[in-house]
mmCIF file of C-alpha atoms and ligand atoms in Angstrom:
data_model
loop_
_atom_site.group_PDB
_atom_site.id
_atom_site.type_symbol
_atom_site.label_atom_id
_atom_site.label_comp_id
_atom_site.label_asym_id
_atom_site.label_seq_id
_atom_site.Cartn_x
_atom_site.Cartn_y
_atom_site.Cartn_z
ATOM 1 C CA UNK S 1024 -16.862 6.740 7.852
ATOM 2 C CA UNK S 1025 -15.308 8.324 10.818
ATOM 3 C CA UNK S 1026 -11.403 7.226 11.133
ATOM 4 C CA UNK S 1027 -11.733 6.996 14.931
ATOM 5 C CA UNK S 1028 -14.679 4.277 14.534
ATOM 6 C CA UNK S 1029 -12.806 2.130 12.574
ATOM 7 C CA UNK S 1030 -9.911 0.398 14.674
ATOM 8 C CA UNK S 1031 -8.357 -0.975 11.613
ATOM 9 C CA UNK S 1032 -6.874 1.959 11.028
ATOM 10 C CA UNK S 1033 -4.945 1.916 13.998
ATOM 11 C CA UNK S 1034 -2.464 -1.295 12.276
ATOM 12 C CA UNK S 1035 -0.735 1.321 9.861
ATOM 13 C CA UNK S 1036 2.221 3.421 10.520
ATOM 14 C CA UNK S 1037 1.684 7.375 10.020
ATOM 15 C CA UNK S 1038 4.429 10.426 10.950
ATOM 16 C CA UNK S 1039 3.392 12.474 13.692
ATOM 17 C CA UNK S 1040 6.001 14.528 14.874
ATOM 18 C CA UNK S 1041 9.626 15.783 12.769
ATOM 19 C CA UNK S 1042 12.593 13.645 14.724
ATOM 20 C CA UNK S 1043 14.225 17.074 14.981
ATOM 21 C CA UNK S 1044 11.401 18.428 17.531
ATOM 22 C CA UNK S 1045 11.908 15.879 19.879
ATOM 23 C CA UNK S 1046 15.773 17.164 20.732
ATOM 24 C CA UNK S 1047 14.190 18.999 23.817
ATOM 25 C CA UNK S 1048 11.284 18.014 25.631
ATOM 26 C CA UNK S 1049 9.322 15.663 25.435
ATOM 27 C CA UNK S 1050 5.903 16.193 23.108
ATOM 28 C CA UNK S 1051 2.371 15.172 23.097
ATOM 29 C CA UNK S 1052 0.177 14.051 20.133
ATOM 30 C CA UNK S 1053 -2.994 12.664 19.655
ATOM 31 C CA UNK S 1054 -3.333 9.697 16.982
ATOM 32 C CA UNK S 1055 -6.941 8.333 16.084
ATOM 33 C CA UNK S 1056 -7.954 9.984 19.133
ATOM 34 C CA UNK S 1057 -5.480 8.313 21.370
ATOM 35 C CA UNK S 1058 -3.082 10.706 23.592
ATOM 36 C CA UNK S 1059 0.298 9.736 22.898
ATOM 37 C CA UNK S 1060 3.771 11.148 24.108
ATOM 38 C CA UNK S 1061 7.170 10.962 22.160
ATOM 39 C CA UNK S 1062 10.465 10.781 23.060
ATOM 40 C CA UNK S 1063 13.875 10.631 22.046
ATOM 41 C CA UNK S 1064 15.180 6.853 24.112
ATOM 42 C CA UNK S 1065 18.921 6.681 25.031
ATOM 43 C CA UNK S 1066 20.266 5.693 22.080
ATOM 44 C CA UNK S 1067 18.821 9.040 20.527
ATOM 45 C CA UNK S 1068 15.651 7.042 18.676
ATOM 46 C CA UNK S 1069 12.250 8.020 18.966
ATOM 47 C CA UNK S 1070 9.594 6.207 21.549
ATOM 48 C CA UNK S 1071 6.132 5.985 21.970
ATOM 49 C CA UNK S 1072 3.703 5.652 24.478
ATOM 50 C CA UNK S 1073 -0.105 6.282 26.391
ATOM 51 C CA UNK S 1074 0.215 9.925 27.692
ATOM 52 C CA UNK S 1075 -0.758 8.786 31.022
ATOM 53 C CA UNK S 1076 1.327 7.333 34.147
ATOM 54 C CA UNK S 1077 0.431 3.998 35.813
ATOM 55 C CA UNK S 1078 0.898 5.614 38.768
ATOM 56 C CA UNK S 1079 -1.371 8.299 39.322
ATOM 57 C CA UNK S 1080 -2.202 8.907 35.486
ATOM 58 C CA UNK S 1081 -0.186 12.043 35.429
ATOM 59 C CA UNK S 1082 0.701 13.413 31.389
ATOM 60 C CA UNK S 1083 4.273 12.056 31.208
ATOM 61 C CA UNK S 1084 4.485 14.313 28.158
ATOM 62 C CA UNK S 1085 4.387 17.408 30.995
ATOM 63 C CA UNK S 1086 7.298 15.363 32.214
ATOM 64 C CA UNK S 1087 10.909 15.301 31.180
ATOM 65 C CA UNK S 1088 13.686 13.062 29.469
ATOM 66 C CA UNK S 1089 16.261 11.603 31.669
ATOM 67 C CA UNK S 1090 18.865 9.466 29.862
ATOM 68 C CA UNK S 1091 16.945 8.441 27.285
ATOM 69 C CA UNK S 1092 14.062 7.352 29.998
ATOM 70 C CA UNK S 1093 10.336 9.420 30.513
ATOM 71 C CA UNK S 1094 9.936 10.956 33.822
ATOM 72 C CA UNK S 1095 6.527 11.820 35.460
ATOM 73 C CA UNK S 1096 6.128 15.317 36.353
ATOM 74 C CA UNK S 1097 4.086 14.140 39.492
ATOM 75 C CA UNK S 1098 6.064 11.756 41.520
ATOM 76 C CA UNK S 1099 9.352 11.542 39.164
ATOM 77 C CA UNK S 1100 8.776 7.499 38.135
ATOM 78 C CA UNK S 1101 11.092 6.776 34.932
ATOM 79 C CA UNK S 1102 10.222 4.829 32.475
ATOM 80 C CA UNK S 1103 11.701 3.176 29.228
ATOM 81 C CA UNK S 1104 11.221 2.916 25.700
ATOM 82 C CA UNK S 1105 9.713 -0.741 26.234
ATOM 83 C CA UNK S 1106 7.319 0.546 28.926
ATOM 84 C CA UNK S 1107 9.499 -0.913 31.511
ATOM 85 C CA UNK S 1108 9.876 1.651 34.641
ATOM 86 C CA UNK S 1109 13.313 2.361 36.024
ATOM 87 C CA UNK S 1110 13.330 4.412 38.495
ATOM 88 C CA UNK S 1111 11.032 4.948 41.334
ATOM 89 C CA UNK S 1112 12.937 7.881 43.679
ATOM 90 C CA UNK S 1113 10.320 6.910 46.379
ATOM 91 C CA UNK S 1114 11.357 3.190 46.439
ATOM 92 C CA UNK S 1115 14.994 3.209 46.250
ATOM 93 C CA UNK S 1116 15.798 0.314 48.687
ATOM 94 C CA UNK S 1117 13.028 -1.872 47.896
ATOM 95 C CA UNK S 1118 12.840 -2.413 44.384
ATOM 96 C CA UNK S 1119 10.558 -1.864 41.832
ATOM 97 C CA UNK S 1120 7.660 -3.896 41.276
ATOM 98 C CA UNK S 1121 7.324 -5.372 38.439
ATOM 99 C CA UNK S 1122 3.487 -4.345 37.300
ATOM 100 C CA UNK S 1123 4.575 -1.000 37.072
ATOM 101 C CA UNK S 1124 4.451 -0.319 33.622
ATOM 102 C CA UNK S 1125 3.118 2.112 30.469
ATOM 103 C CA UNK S 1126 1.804 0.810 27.600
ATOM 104 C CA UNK S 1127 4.052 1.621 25.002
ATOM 105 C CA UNK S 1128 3.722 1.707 20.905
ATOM 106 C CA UNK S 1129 5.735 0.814 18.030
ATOM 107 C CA UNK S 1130 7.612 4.021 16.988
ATOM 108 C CA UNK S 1131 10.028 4.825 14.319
ATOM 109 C CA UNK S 1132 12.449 6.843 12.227
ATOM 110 C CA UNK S 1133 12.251 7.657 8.466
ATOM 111 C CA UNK S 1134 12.130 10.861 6.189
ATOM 112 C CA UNK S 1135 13.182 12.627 9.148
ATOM 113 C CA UNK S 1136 10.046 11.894 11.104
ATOM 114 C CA UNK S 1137 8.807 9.988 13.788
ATOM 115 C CA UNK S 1138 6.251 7.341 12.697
ATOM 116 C CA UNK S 1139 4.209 5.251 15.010
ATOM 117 C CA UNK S 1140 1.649 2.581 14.534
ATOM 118 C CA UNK S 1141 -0.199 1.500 17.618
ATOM 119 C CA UNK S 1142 -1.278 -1.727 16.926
ATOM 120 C CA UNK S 1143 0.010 -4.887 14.860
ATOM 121 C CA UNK S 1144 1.185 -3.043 11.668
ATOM 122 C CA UNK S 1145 -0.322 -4.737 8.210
ATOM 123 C CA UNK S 1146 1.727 -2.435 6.102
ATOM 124 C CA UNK S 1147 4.898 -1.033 6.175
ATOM 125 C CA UNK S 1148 5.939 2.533 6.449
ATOM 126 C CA UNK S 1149 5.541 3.882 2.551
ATOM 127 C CA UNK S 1150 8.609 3.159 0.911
ATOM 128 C CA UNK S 1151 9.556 6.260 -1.675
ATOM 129 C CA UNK S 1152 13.024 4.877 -3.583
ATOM 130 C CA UNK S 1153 14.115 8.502 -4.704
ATOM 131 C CA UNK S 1154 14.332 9.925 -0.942
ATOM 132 C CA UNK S 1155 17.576 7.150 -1.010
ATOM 133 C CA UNK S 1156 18.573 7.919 -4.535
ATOM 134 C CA UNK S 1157 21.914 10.515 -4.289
ATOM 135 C CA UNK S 1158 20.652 12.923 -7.167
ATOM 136 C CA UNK S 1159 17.680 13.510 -5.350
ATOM 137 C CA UNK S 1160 17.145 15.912 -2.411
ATOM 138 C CA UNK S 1161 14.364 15.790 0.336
ATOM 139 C CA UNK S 1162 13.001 18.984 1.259
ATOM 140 C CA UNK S 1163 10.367 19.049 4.614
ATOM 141 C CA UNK S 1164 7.763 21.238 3.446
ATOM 142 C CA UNK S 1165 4.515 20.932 5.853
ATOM 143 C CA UNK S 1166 3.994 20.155 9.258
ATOM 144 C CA UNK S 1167 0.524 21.278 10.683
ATOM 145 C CA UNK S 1168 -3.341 20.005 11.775
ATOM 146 C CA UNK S 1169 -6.074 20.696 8.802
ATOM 147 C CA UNK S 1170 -9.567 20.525 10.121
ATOM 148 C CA UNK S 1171 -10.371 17.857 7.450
ATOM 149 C CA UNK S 1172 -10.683 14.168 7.036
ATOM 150 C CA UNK S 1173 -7.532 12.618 5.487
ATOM 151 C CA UNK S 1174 -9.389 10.421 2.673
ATOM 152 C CA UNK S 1175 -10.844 13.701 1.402
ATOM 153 C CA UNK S 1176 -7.071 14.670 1.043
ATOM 154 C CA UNK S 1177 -5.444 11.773 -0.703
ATOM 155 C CA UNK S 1178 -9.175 12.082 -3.234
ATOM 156 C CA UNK S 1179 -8.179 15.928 -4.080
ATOM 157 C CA UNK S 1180 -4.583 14.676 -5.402
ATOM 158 C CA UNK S 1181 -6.149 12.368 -7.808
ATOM 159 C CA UNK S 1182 -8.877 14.637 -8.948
ATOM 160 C CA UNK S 1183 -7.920 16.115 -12.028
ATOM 161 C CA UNK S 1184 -11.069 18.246 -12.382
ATOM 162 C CA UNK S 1185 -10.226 20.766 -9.459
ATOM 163 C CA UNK S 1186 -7.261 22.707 -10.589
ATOM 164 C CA UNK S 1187 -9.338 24.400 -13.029
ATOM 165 C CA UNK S 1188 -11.371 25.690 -10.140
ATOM 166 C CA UNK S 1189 -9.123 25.424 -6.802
ATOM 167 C CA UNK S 1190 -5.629 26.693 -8.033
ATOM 168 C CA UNK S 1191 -6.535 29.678 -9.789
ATOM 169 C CA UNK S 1192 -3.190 31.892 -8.819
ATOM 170 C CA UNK S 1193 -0.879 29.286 -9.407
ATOM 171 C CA UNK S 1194 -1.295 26.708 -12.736
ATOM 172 C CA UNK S 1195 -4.975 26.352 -13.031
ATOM 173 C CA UNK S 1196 -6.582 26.986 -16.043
ATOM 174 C CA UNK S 1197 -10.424 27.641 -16.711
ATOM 175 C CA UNK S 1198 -9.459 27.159 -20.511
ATOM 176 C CA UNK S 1199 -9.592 23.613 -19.504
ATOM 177 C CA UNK S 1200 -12.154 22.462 -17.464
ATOM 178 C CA UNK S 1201 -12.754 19.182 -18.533
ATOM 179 C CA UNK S 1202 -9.594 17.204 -18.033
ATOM 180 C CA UNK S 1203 -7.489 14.241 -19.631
ATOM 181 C CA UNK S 1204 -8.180 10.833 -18.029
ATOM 182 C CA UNK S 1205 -5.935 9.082 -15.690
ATOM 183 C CA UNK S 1206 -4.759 5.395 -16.037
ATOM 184 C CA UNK S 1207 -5.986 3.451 -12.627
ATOM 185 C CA UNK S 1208 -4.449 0.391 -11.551
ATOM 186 C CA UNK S 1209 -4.795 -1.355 -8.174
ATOM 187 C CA UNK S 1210 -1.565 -2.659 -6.143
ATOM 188 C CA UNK S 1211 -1.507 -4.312 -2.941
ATOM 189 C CA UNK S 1212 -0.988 -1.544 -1.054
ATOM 190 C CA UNK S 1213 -3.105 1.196 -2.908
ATOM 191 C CA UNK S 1214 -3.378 2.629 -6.178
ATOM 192 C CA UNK S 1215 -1.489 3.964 -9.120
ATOM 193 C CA UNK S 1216 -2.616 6.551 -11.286
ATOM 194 C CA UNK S 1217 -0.689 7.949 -14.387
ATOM 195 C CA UNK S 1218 -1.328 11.070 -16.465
ATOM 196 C CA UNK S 1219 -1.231 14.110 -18.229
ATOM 197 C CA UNK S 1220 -2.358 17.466 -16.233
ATOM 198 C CA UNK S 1221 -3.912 18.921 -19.293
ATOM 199 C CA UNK S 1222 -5.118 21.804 -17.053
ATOM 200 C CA UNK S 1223 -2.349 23.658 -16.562
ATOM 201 C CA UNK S 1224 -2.083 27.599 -16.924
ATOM 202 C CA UNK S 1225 1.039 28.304 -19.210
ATOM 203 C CA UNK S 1226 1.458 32.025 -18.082
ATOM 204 C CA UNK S 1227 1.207 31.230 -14.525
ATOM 205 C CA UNK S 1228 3.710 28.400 -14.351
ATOM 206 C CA UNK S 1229 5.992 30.509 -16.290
ATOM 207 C CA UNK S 1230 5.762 33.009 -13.800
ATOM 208 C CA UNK S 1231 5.843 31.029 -10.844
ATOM 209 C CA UNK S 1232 8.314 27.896 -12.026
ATOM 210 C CA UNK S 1233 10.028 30.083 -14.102
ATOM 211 C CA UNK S 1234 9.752 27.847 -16.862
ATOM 212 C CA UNK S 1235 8.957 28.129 -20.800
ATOM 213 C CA UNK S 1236 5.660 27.551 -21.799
ATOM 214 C CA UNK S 1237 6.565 24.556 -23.817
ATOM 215 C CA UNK S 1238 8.277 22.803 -20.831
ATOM 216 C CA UNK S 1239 5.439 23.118 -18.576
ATOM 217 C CA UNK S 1240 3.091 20.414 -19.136
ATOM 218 C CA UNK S 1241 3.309 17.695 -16.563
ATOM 219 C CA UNK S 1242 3.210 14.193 -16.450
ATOM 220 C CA UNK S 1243 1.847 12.678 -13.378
ATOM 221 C CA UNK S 1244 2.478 9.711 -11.545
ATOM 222 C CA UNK S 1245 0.787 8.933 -8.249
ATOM 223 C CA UNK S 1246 0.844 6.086 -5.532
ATOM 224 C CA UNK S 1247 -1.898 5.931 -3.033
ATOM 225 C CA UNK S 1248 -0.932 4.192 0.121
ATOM 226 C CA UNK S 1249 -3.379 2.819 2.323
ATOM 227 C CA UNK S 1250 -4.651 4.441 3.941
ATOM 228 C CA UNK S 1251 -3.424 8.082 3.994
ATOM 229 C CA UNK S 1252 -0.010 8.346 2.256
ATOM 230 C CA UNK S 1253 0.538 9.701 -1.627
ATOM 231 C CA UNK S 1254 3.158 9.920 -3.761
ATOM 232 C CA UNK S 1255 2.902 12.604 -6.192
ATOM 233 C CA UNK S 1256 5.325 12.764 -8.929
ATOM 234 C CA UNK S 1257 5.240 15.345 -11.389
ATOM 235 C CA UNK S 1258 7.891 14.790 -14.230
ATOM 236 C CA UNK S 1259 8.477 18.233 -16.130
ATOM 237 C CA UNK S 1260 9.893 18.458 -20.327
ATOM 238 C CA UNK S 1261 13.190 19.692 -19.290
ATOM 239 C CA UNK S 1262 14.112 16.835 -17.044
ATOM 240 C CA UNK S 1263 12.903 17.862 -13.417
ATOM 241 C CA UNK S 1264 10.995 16.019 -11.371
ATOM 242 C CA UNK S 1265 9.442 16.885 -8.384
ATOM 243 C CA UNK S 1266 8.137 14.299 -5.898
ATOM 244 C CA UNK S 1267 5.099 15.055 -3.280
ATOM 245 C CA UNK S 1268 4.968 13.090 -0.047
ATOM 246 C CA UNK S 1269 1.775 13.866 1.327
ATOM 247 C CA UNK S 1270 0.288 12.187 4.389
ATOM 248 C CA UNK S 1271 -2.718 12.915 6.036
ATOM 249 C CA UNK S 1272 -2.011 11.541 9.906
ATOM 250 C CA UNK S 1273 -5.585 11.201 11.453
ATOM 251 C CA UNK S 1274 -5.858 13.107 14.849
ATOM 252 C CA UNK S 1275 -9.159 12.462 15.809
ATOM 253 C CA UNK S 1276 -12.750 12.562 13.499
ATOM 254 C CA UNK S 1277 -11.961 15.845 13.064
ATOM 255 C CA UNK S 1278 -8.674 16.849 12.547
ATOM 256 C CA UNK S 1279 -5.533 15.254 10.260
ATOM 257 C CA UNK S 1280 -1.943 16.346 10.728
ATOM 258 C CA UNK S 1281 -0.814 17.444 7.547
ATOM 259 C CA UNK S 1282 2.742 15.889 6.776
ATOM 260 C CA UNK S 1283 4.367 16.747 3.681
ATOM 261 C CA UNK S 1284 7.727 16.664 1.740
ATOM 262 C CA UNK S 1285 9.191 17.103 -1.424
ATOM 263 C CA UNK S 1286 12.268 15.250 -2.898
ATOM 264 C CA UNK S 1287 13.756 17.082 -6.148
ATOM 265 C CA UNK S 1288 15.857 16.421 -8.591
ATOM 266 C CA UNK S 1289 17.825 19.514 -9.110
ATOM 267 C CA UNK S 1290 19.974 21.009 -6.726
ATOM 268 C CA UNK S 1291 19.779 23.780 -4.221
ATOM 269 C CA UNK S 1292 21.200 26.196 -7.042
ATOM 270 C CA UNK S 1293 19.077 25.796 -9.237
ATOM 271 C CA UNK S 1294 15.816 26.010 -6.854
ATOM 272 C CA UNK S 1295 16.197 27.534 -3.310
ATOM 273 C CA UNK S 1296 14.329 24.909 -0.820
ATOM 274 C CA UNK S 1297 12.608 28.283 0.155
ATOM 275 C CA UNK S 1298 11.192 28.369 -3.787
ATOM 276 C CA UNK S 1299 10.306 25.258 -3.729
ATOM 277 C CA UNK S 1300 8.407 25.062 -0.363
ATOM 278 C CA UNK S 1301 6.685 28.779 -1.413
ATOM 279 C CA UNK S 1302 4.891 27.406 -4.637
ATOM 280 C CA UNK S 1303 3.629 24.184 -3.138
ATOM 281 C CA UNK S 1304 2.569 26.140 -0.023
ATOM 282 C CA UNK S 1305 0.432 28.402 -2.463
ATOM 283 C CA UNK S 1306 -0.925 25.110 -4.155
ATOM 284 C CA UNK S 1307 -1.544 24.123 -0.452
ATOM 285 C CA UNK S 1308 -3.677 26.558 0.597
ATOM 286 C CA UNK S 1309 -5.612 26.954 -2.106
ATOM 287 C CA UNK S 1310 -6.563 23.322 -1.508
ATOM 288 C CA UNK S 1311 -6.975 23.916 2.117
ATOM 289 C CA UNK S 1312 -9.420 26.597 1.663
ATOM 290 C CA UNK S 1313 -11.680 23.806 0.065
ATOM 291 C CA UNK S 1314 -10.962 21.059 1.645
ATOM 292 C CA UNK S 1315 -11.415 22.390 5.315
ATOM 293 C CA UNK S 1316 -14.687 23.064 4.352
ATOM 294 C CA UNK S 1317 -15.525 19.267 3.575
ATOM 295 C CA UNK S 1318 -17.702 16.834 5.772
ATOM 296 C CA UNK S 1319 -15.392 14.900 7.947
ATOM 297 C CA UNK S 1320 -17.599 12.384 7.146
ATOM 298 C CA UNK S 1321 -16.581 10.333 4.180
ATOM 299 C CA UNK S 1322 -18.520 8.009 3.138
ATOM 300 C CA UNK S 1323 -17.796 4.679 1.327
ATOM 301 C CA UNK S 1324 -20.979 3.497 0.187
ATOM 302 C CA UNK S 1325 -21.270 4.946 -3.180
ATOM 303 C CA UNK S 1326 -25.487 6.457 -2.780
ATOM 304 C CA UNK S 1327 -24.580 9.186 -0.293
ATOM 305 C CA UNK S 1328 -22.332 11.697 -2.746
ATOM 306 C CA UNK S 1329 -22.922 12.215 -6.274
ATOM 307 C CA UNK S 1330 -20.057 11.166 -8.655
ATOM 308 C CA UNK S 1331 -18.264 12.528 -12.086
ATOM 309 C CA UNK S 1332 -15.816 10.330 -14.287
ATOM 310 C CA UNK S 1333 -12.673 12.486 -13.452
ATOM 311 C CA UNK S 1334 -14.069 10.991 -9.025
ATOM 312 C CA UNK S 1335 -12.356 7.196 -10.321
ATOM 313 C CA UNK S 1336 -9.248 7.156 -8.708
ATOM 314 C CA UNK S 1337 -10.946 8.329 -5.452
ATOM 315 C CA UNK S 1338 -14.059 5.949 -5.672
ATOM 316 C CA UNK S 1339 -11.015 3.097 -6.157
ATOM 317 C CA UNK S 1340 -9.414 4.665 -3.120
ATOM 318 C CA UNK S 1341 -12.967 4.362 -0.908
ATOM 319 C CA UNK S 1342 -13.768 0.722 -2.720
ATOM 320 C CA UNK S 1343 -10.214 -0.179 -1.466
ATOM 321 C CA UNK S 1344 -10.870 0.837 2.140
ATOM 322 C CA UNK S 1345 -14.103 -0.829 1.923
ATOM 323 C CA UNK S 1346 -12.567 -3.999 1.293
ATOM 324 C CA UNK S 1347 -9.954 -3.214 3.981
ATOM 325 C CA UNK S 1348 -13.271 -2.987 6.512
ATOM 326 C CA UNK S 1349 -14.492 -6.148 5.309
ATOM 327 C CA UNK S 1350 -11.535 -7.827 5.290
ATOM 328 C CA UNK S 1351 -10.967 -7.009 9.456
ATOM 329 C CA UNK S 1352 -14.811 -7.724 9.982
ATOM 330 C CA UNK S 1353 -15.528 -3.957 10.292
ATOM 331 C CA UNK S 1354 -18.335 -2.189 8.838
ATOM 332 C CA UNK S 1355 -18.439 1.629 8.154
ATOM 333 C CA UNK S 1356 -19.213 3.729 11.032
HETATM 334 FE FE1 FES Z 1890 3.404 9.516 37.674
HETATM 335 FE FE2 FES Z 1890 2.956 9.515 40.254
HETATM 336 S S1 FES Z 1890 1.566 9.945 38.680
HETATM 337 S S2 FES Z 1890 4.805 9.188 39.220
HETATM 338 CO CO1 CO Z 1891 -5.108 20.703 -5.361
#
């Protein structure tokens, strides 16, 4: 299945760009292969639309923001967060016509990143109750494009059997290569899988959590949100937990924009964000490594990869989005 092919994919919301980053210039980005720009509007929210002018099909995303509107780098036409344009400097006298317009998409502010969705959306924007809880704190961790298909990302979370092999300098353990079962259960909007990482390397998370050997065994909760958004929650003995936000934003066939945060709850005395961000950015490129070297080509029908007992939660995940096709009269491409 190639994400591009499949225009269902276009009805759900994904992050593509931290709010933050939008404080200057306008910025490109290219979701399921469509070239979009971003913008912060007048009121200081971020706005979506094609990367192209109506007028001469200029990149408005070369252009720049003036109050809150996007103007063309060719000819200077402004235009709105609905699409609506506002300002032609050529036509000052007689008015602007009314067809002159950019298509504009649904765009939107939460976890401290813009989300858009460029069609109807049939979901909404993964809701994660701790990032509003006040003993928790949300930490940005990763903002960058893997050369990998985002299914293949949200299947690695849920795999159990790789740590043993994958995340050999930070908790793996090849004492324990075959691993503890998770609990599956389907929910409207995904999965949930629940857990005990069995697999973990006492010496190593002492070293790197700084934790007693006793305290590190982890208990795993994870939501899968369709299509490319997981919670990971990893609940430690002495009373931490640490939340994973991971979402895969699809860029083209290709290419995913890796979006991830973490939401703790301990405060920035006890763990430096900078701790917290170094160990899962270890984790994250040891599954990087891997998962870069992937086919981008996932498939769903279950003859064309071969399959283990600890691949459930991900053949649940591709059954899922198999029904999704089905449901929105698409078949795999
Ligand atoms: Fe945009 Fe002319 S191409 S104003
Ligand atoms: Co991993």
């Amino acid at each position: 299945m190639l994400v591009t092919k499949q225009p269902v994919f276009r009805k759900f919301w994904y992050p593509v760009i931290p709010t933050a980053d939008l404080l200057g210039s306008p910025q490109p980005f290219t979701l399921l292969g469509q070239k979009i720009v971003l913008w912060l509007d007048a009121e200081g929210k971020p706005a979506a639309a094609k990367d192209r002018c109506c007028h001469r099909s200029a990149q408005l995303s070369l252009g720049k923001v003036v109050n809150g509107a996007i103007a063309c780098p060719y000819h200077g036409w402004q235009f709105d967060s609905s699409g609506r344009c506002v300002c032609v400097p050529q036509l000052k006298d007689v008015g602007i016509p009314a067809a002159a317009r950019i298509e504009t998409y649904r765009c939107t502010e939460k976890y401290g990143y813009a989300w858009v969705c460029l069609d109807e959306p049939i979901a909404e924007i993964p809701h994660i109750a701790e990032a509003f809880e006040s003993d928790f704190r949300l930490i940005p961790e990763f903002y960058e494009t893997w050369k990998c298909a985002g299914l293949r990302v949200m299947e690695n979370e849920l795999d159990l059997a790789h740590p043993t092999f994958v995340h050999t300098t930070t908790f793996g353990s090849e004492d324990h290569p075959t691993p503890d079962r998770l609990e599956i259960t389907e929910t409207p909007s995904g999965l949930r899988a629940h857990g005990v990482l069995g697999v973990v390397n006492p010496e190593l998370q002492q070293q790197n959590l700084k934790m007693e050997s006793a305290q590190t065994y982890r208990t795993l909760d994870m939501l899968w949100f369709m299509p490319f958004t997981i919670k990971l929650s990893i609940a430690y003995a002495n009373g931490l937990v640490h939340i994973i936000v991971n979402t895969m934003t699809p860029i083209d066939d290709l290419t995913s924009q890796m979006v991830q945060f973490c939401i703790r709850n301990d405060t920035e005395q006890d763990t430096p964000s900078a701790d917290a961000i170094a160990f899962d950015r270890a984790v994250t490129l040891e599954d990087k490594r891997i998962l870069e070297s992937t086919d981008c080509d996932v498939p769903l029908a279950p003859n064309r990869e071969q399959h283990m007992f600890t691949d459930k939660p991900g053949l649940t995940i591709r059954k899922k989005i198999a029904e999704l096709l089905k449901a929105h009269g698409e078949t795999e491409q």
